[in-house]
Amino acid sequence: MGFLVHGSSGPIARFRRRLFPGHNSLARGSDRFEALLLKLVILAALLAIPVAAAVGSANHGRQVAAAATDAAGRHATTAYLLKAAPVRIVDSESVGTDDSATEATWTDSRGARHTGGVFATPGSPAGSPVPIWVDARGELTAAPRTASTAVFDSVLVGLWLWFAVVAALVLLQRVVRLVLDRHRAAAWERAWAVYPRSGSWP
């Protein structure tokens, strides 16, 4: 692997020459412009890290506040199946294990009784307990967001933002390089067109 770092033709060496073409006496103006753009892309990608972190942190604050609101208006309770949960047949030789909605009953904090469809393990007999979440009115609702969920979502938001910025910068650099490569190829063709042809190499 030493050639990757110390060799004159390895990818790291080629990247170094692209980034610092000023050491090459054959470097063209387009090469120096491309190197400047590459440096700006790297700098912008680095500067985007604290920006993405700040956005993720702000999102974390909102997620924590939303989780607190959810927790204040919801609480866990237990529902009891009014009938056995059906078994879902996948094919003639296997039985599914996905949860299925089954009618159940539960009591809210005020003592009022409610009925509705809850997700239970297929094949659960009638009377089986099923943990559920209900809102202030005793109606079924989703589980509240947790602190760990807020952290995960915030990190994901920050990472996606940084990846999007880097992808846009890389795309810009590739498009500019493609345009420069076409201009350089056209310049080579023009130079070759006017090169004197004497029938033999000098």
Coordinates of C-alpha atoms in Angstrom, one line a residue:
M1 CA 0.0 0.0 0.0
G2 CA 3.0 2.3 0.2
F3 CA 2.7 3.3 -3.5
L4 CA -0.7 4.9 -2.6
V5 CA 1.0 7.4 -0.4
H6 CA 4.6 7.8 -1.7
G7 CA 4.3 6.8 -5.3
S8 CA 4.3 9.5 -8.0
S9 CA 1.3 7.9 -9.8
G10 CA -0.8 6.8 -6.8
P11 CA -4.3 8.3 -6.3
I12 CA -3.1 10.4 -3.3
A13 CA -0.2 11.7 -5.3
R14 CA -2.5 12.6 -8.2
F15 CA -5.0 14.3 -5.9
R16 CA -2.1 16.3 -4.4
R17 CA -1.1 17.4 -7.8
R18 CA -4.6 18.4 -8.6
L19 CA -4.9 20.3 -5.4
F20 CA -1.5 22.1 -5.7
P21 CA -0.7 22.4 -9.4
G22 CA 1.4 25.5 -8.8
H23 CA 4.5 23.3 -8.3
N24 CA 4.1 22.0 -11.8
S25 CA 5.6 24.2 -14.5
L26 CA 3.3 22.7 -17.1
A27 CA 0.1 23.6 -15.1
R28 CA -2.4 25.6 -17.2
G29 CA -4.7 28.4 -16.0
S30 CA -7.6 25.9 -16.1
D31 CA -5.6 23.6 -13.8
R32 CA -5.1 26.3 -11.3
F33 CA -8.8 27.3 -11.5
E34 CA -9.8 23.7 -10.9
A35 CA -7.5 23.5 -8.0
L36 CA -8.9 26.6 -6.5
L37 CA -12.5 25.3 -6.9
L38 CA -11.4 22.0 -5.3
K39 CA -10.0 23.8 -2.3
L40 CA -13.2 25.8 -1.9
V41 CA -15.3 22.7 -2.1
I42 CA -13.2 21.0 0.7
L43 CA -13.4 24.2 2.8
A44 CA -17.2 24.5 2.3
A45 CA -17.6 20.8 3.2
L46 CA -15.7 21.4 6.4
L47 CA -17.6 24.6 7.3
A48 CA -20.9 22.7 6.7
I49 CA -20.1 20.4 9.6
P50 CA -20.8 23.0 12.4
V51 CA -23.8 24.3 10.4
A52 CA -25.3 20.8 10.2
A53 CA -24.5 20.2 13.9
A54 CA -26.4 23.5 14.8
V55 CA -29.4 22.4 12.7
G56 CA -29.4 19.0 14.4
S57 CA -29.1 20.6 17.8
A58 CA -32.1 23.0 17.1
N59 CA -34.1 20.0 15.8
H60 CA -33.2 18.1 19.0
G61 CA -34.7 21.0 21.1
R62 CA -37.9 20.8 19.1
Q63 CA -38.0 17.0 19.4
V64 CA -37.5 17.1 23.1
A65 CA -40.3 19.7 23.5
A66 CA -42.6 17.6 21.3
A67 CA -41.8 14.4 23.3
A68 CA -42.6 16.2 26.6
T69 CA -46.0 17.3 25.1
D70 CA -46.7 13.8 23.9
A71 CA -45.8 12.3 27.3
A72 CA -48.0 14.9 29.1
G73 CA -51.1 14.0 27.1
R74 CA -50.7 10.2 26.8
H75 CA -50.3 7.3 29.2
A76 CA -49.8 3.6 29.0
T77 CA -52.6 1.2 30.0
T78 CA -53.6 -2.4 29.3
A79 CA -56.4 -3.6 26.9
Y80 CA -57.9 -7.1 27.1
L81 CA -58.9 -9.0 24.0
L82 CA -62.7 -9.6 23.6
K83 CA -62.0 -12.5 21.3
A84 CA -59.1 -14.5 20.1
A85 CA -56.7 -12.8 17.6
P86 CA -57.0 -14.5 14.2
V87 CA -54.1 -16.4 12.7
R88 CA -53.0 -15.0 9.4
I89 CA -52.2 -17.8 6.9
V90 CA -49.3 -16.9 4.6
D91 CA -49.5 -20.0 2.5
S92 CA -50.6 -23.6 2.8
E93 CA -47.5 -24.6 4.8
S94 CA -46.7 -21.6 7.0
V95 CA -48.4 -19.4 9.6
G96 CA -47.8 -15.6 9.8
T97 CA -46.5 -14.0 12.9
D98 CA -47.5 -10.3 12.1
D99 CA -49.8 -8.6 14.6
S100 CA -53.4 -8.2 13.5
A101 CA -56.1 -5.8 14.7
T102 CA -58.5 -7.5 17.2
E103 CA -61.3 -6.1 19.2
A104 CA -60.4 -5.3 22.8
T105 CA -61.6 -3.3 25.8
W106 CA -59.8 -1.0 28.2
T107 CA -60.6 1.5 31.0
D108 CA -59.3 5.0 31.0
S109 CA -58.1 7.0 34.0
R110 CA -61.6 8.2 34.7
G111 CA -63.0 4.7 34.8
A112 CA -64.8 4.9 31.5
R113 CA -64.7 1.8 29.4
H114 CA -63.6 1.8 25.8
T115 CA -63.5 -0.7 23.0
G116 CA -61.6 -0.7 19.8
G117 CA -59.2 -2.6 17.6
V118 CA -55.7 -3.2 19.0
F119 CA -52.8 -5.0 17.5
A120 CA -52.2 -8.4 19.1
T121 CA -50.0 -11.4 18.4
P122 CA -51.9 -13.7 16.0
G123 CA -53.5 -16.6 17.9
S124 CA -53.7 -14.8 21.2
P125 CA -56.7 -16.1 23.1
A126 CA -59.6 -13.9 24.3
G127 CA -58.8 -12.1 27.6
S128 CA -55.1 -11.7 26.7
P129 CA -53.6 -8.4 27.9
V130 CA -52.2 -6.0 25.3
P131 CA -50.2 -2.9 26.3
I132 CA -51.6 0.2 24.6
W133 CA -51.2 4.0 24.8
V134 CA -54.3 6.3 25.2
D135 CA -54.8 10.0 25.1
A136 CA -56.5 12.2 27.6
R137 CA -59.9 11.1 26.3
G138 CA -59.0 7.4 26.6
E139 CA -58.8 6.9 22.9
L140 CA -56.1 4.8 21.3
T141 CA -53.0 6.7 20.2
A142 CA -49.3 6.1 19.3
A143 CA -46.6 5.8 21.9
P144 CA -45.0 9.2 22.8
R145 CA -41.6 10.0 21.4
T146 CA -38.7 9.3 23.7
A147 CA -35.5 11.1 24.5
S148 CA -33.5 8.5 22.5
T149 CA -35.8 9.0 19.5
A150 CA -35.2 12.7 19.7
V151 CA -31.5 12.2 19.7
F152 CA -31.6 9.7 16.8
D153 CA -33.8 12.0 14.7
S154 CA -31.6 15.0 15.4
V155 CA -28.4 13.2 14.4
L156 CA -30.1 11.9 11.3
V157 CA -31.3 15.4 10.3
G158 CA -27.7 16.8 10.8
L159 CA -26.1 14.0 8.8
W160 CA -28.6 14.2 6.0
L161 CA -28.1 18.0 5.7
W162 CA -24.3 17.6 5.6
F163 CA -24.5 14.8 3.1
A164 CA -26.8 16.9 0.9
V165 CA -24.4 19.9 1.0
V166 CA -21.4 17.7 0.2
A167 CA -23.3 16.0 -2.6
A168 CA -24.2 19.4 -4.1
L169 CA -20.5 20.6 -3.8
V170 CA -19.2 17.4 -5.4
L171 CA -21.7 17.7 -8.2
L172 CA -20.7 21.3 -8.8
Q173 CA -17.0 20.4 -8.9
R174 CA -17.6 17.5 -11.3
V175 CA -19.6 19.7 -13.7
V176 CA -17.0 22.4 -13.7
R177 CA -14.3 19.8 -14.3
L178 CA -16.2 18.3 -17.2
V179 CA -16.5 21.7 -18.8
L180 CA -12.8 22.4 -18.2
D181 CA -11.9 19.0 -19.7
R182 CA -13.8 19.8 -22.8
H183 CA -12.1 23.2 -23.2
R184 CA -8.7 21.6 -22.6
A185 CA -9.5 18.9 -25.2
A186 CA -10.6 21.5 -27.7
A187 CA -7.4 23.5 -27.1
W188 CA -5.3 20.3 -27.7
E189 CA -7.2 19.8 -31.0
R190 CA -6.6 23.4 -32.1
A191 CA -2.9 23.1 -31.2
W192 CA -2.5 19.8 -33.0
A193 CA -4.3 21.3 -36.1
V194 CA -1.7 24.0 -36.5
Y195 CA 1.3 21.8 -35.6
P196 CA 3.6 21.6 -38.7
R197 CA 3.6 18.2 -40.3
S198 CA 6.9 17.5 -42.1
G199 CA 6.4 13.8 -42.5
S200 CA 8.9 12.9 -39.8
W201 CA 9.5 13.7 -36.2
P202 CA 12.1 16.4 -35.5

